[in-house]
Short mmCIF file of C-alpha atoms in Angstrom, two decimals:
data_model
loop_
_atom_site.label_atom_id
_atom_site.label_comp_id
_atom_site.label_asym_id
_atom_site.label_seq_id
_atom_site.Cartn_x
_atom_site.Cartn_y
_atom_site.Cartn_z
CA LEU A 15 142.64 92.36 199.62
CA LEU A 16 141.51 88.98 198.33
CA VAL A 17 138.90 88.90 195.58
CA ILE A 18 137.39 85.63 194.59
CA GLY A 19 135.58 85.63 191.31
CA HIS A 20 133.78 83.17 189.19
CA THR A 21 134.53 82.87 185.51
CA PRO A 22 131.52 81.45 183.73
CA GLN A 23 132.23 78.46 181.52
CA PRO A 24 130.77 78.39 178.04
CA ALA A 25 127.59 76.34 177.89
CA GLN A 26 127.59 73.10 175.96
CA ALA A 27 125.75 73.22 172.68
CA GLN A 28 122.08 72.23 173.10
CA ILE A 29 121.19 70.58 169.79
CA ASN A 30 118.69 67.74 169.74
CA SER A 31 120.19 65.22 167.32
CA GLN A 32 117.57 62.53 167.85
CA ARG A 33 115.54 62.46 164.61
CA HIS A 34 113.65 59.16 164.87
CA LYS A 35 110.77 59.48 167.29
CA ALA A 36 108.66 56.35 167.66
CA ALA A 37 104.87 56.55 167.80
CA LEU A 38 103.89 54.01 170.46
CA GLY A 39 100.10 54.07 170.20
CA ARG A 40 98.33 50.73 169.97
CA ARG A 41 97.51 51.12 166.26
CA ASP A 42 100.53 53.24 165.30
CA LEU A 43 103.32 51.94 163.07
CA PHE A 44 106.96 52.93 163.74
CA THR A 45 106.78 56.76 163.50
CA LEU A 46 103.32 56.99 161.88
CA HIS A 47 100.25 57.79 163.93
CA ALA A 48 96.90 56.23 163.05
CA SER A 49 93.71 58.15 163.76
CA ARG A 50 91.80 55.21 165.22
CA ILE A 51 91.79 54.25 168.88
CA ASP A 52 90.66 50.90 170.28
CA PRO A 53 87.21 50.64 171.86
CA GLU A 54 86.80 50.49 175.61
CA LEU A 55 89.91 50.70 177.76
CA SER A 56 93.03 49.45 175.94
CA TRP A 57 96.72 49.68 176.68
CA MET A 58 100.08 48.53 175.36
CA ALA A 59 103.73 48.69 176.32
CA GLY A 60 106.63 48.60 173.91
CA LEU A 61 110.34 48.79 173.25
CA HIS A 62 111.54 50.32 169.99
CA LEU A 63 115.26 50.01 169.13
CA HIS A 64 116.76 52.24 166.43
CA TYR A 65 120.13 53.46 165.20
CA GLY A 66 120.89 56.84 163.68
CA HIS A 67 123.93 57.00 161.36
CA LYS A 68 125.50 60.49 161.37
CA PRO A 69 122.40 62.31 162.65
CA LEU A 70 124.29 65.59 163.17
CA LEU A 71 127.05 66.82 160.89
CA LEU A 72 128.80 70.15 160.39
CA VAL A 73 128.90 70.67 156.63
CA ALA A 74 130.79 73.30 154.59
CA PRO A 75 128.97 75.29 151.85
CA ASP A 76 130.60 73.04 149.22
CA GLY A 77 129.02 69.97 150.83
CA SER A 78 132.13 68.54 152.44
CA VAL A 79 131.80 67.23 156.00
CA LEU A 80 133.82 69.31 158.43
CA ARG A 81 132.87 67.43 161.57
CA ASP A 82 130.86 64.40 162.70
CA VAL A 83 129.23 66.26 165.58
CA VAL A 84 127.23 63.13 166.45
CA GLY A 85 128.46 60.22 164.35
CA GLY A 86 125.99 57.61 165.54
CA GLN A 87 123.30 56.88 168.13
CA LEU A 88 121.73 53.64 169.33
CA PHE A 89 118.42 54.36 171.07
CA ALA A 90 115.81 52.39 172.97
CA ASP A 91 112.41 54.07 173.16
CA ILE A 92 110.60 52.57 176.14
CA GLY A 93 106.99 53.43 176.67
CA GLY A 94 103.37 52.63 176.49
CA SER A 95 99.94 53.97 175.75
CA ILE A 96 96.44 53.86 177.11
CA GLY A 97 93.31 54.57 175.09
CA TYR A 98 89.72 55.10 176.12
CA LYS A 99 86.42 54.72 174.23
CA GLN A 100 87.85 55.35 170.72
CA TRP A 101 88.24 59.06 171.50
CA VAL A 102 91.46 59.67 173.41
CA GLU A 103 94.84 57.97 173.76
CA ALA A 104 97.93 59.01 175.73
CA ALA A 105 101.38 57.61 174.95
CA LEU A 106 104.43 58.20 177.13
CA VAL A 107 107.91 57.49 175.71
CA VAL A 108 111.25 57.53 177.54
CA PRO A 109 114.11 57.58 175.02
CA VAL A 110 117.39 56.12 176.28
CA ALA A 111 120.62 56.54 174.31
CA LEU A 112 122.35 53.21 174.79
CA TYR A 113 125.40 54.39 172.85
CA GLN A 114 126.43 57.47 170.93
CA HIS A 115 129.69 58.80 169.57
CA GLY A 116 130.99 61.83 167.71
CA GLU A 117 133.38 64.77 167.79
CA GLY A 118 130.97 67.35 169.20
CA MET A 119 130.90 71.01 168.16
CA ALA A 120 134.16 71.76 169.94
CA ASP A 121 136.81 69.67 171.70
CA ASP A 122 135.11 70.10 175.09
CA SER A 123 131.57 69.26 173.97
CA LYS A 124 131.77 65.67 172.79
CA PRO A 125 128.54 63.73 173.15
CA ALA A 126 128.17 61.57 176.24
CA VAL A 127 128.52 57.85 175.54
CA ALA A 128 124.99 57.14 176.87
CA GLY A 129 122.16 59.05 178.48
CA LEU A 130 118.50 59.90 178.74
CA GLY A 131 116.64 61.87 176.06
CA ASP A 132 113.65 64.18 176.42
CA ILE A 133 110.55 62.35 177.66
CA ARG A 134 107.67 62.59 175.16
CA LEU A 135 103.92 62.61 175.69
CA ASP A 136 101.59 62.16 172.69
CA LEU A 137 97.90 62.91 173.26
CA LYS A 138 95.75 61.59 170.44
CA LEU A 139 92.21 62.97 170.07
CA ASN A 140 90.04 61.15 167.52
CA LEU A 141 87.89 63.76 165.75
CA LEU A 142 86.32 61.62 163.04
CA GLY A 143 86.10 57.93 162.33
CA LYS A 144 85.49 54.84 164.36
CA ASP A 145 86.54 51.26 163.70
CA LYS A 146 84.19 50.71 160.73
CA SER A 147 84.57 54.21 159.22
CA LEU A 148 86.24 54.69 155.87
CA PHE A 149 88.05 57.91 156.89
CA GLY A 150 89.71 58.84 160.15
CA LEU A 151 90.86 62.21 161.47
CA ALA A 152 92.79 62.92 164.66
CA ILE A 153 94.89 65.64 166.22
CA VAL A 154 98.04 64.52 168.04
CA PRO A 155 99.93 67.19 169.98
CA ARG A 156 103.38 65.93 171.03
CA PHE A 157 104.89 67.39 174.18
CA THR A 158 108.57 66.93 175.08
CA PHE A 159 110.01 67.68 178.50
CA PRO A 160 113.67 68.70 179.03
CA THR A 161 114.97 65.58 180.77
CA ALA A 162 117.99 64.97 178.53
CA THR A 163 121.27 64.25 180.31
CA ASP A 164 123.38 65.45 177.36
CA GLY A 165 123.17 68.52 175.13
CA TYR A 166 122.83 66.37 172.01
CA LEU A 167 119.93 64.28 173.34
CA GLY A 168 117.22 66.89 173.87
CA ASP A 169 115.97 70.45 173.85
CA GLU A 170 116.45 73.22 176.42
CA SER A 171 112.75 73.68 177.16
CA VAL A 172 109.33 72.11 176.82
CA THR A 173 108.29 71.74 173.19
CA VAL A 174 104.88 71.20 171.59
CA THR A 175 104.50 69.81 168.08
CA PRO A 176 100.92 69.62 166.78
CA ARG A 177 100.13 66.90 164.24
CA LEU A 178 97.05 66.30 162.14
CA VAL A 179 96.38 62.69 161.09
CA LEU A 180 94.11 61.79 158.19
CA ASP A 181 93.86 58.17 157.15
CA LEU A 182 91.82 55.91 154.93
CA LYS A 183 90.80 52.40 155.92
CA LEU A 184 90.84 50.06 152.96
CA PRO A 185 88.98 46.75 152.99
CA ARG A 186 91.08 43.64 153.43
CA ALA A 187 91.75 41.65 150.31
CA LEU A 188 93.37 38.32 149.55
CA LEU A 189 96.19 38.48 147.04
#
């Protein structure tokens, strides 16, 4: 009698170590969303490079570092946005890990040297405030989709992170 069995392998840790998430709207700045959207049909494309130093560590209760799970990450966020009539804007971002290193959680789960992160979609809805308004208010739900090629570059499932943006437009002044 021959019995062939399958021994399941332990799954690699699924911990999203990417902390810096660029906001690629036309009026956004680095990771900050602005409530305002350009009039008419407007679009932009962009490349945002960033490096994370020790974004994921295993730390003992006394504060000593036990393990550099992910010791460093060099990312390129590639994407663009399209806005319409000062009311709605959609931004799509594809994060690409150009290089990462670390020890991983265990000897067999070291981070991949490079890979794709979770694709992000930001939908900005302007609720209050146009170009000449003093105050602006918008809601920006961020959706991520599980496209990561490594367990340290994304989440296991679709995620939704709602954001509320309130801003104040100050008049320009010469200093």
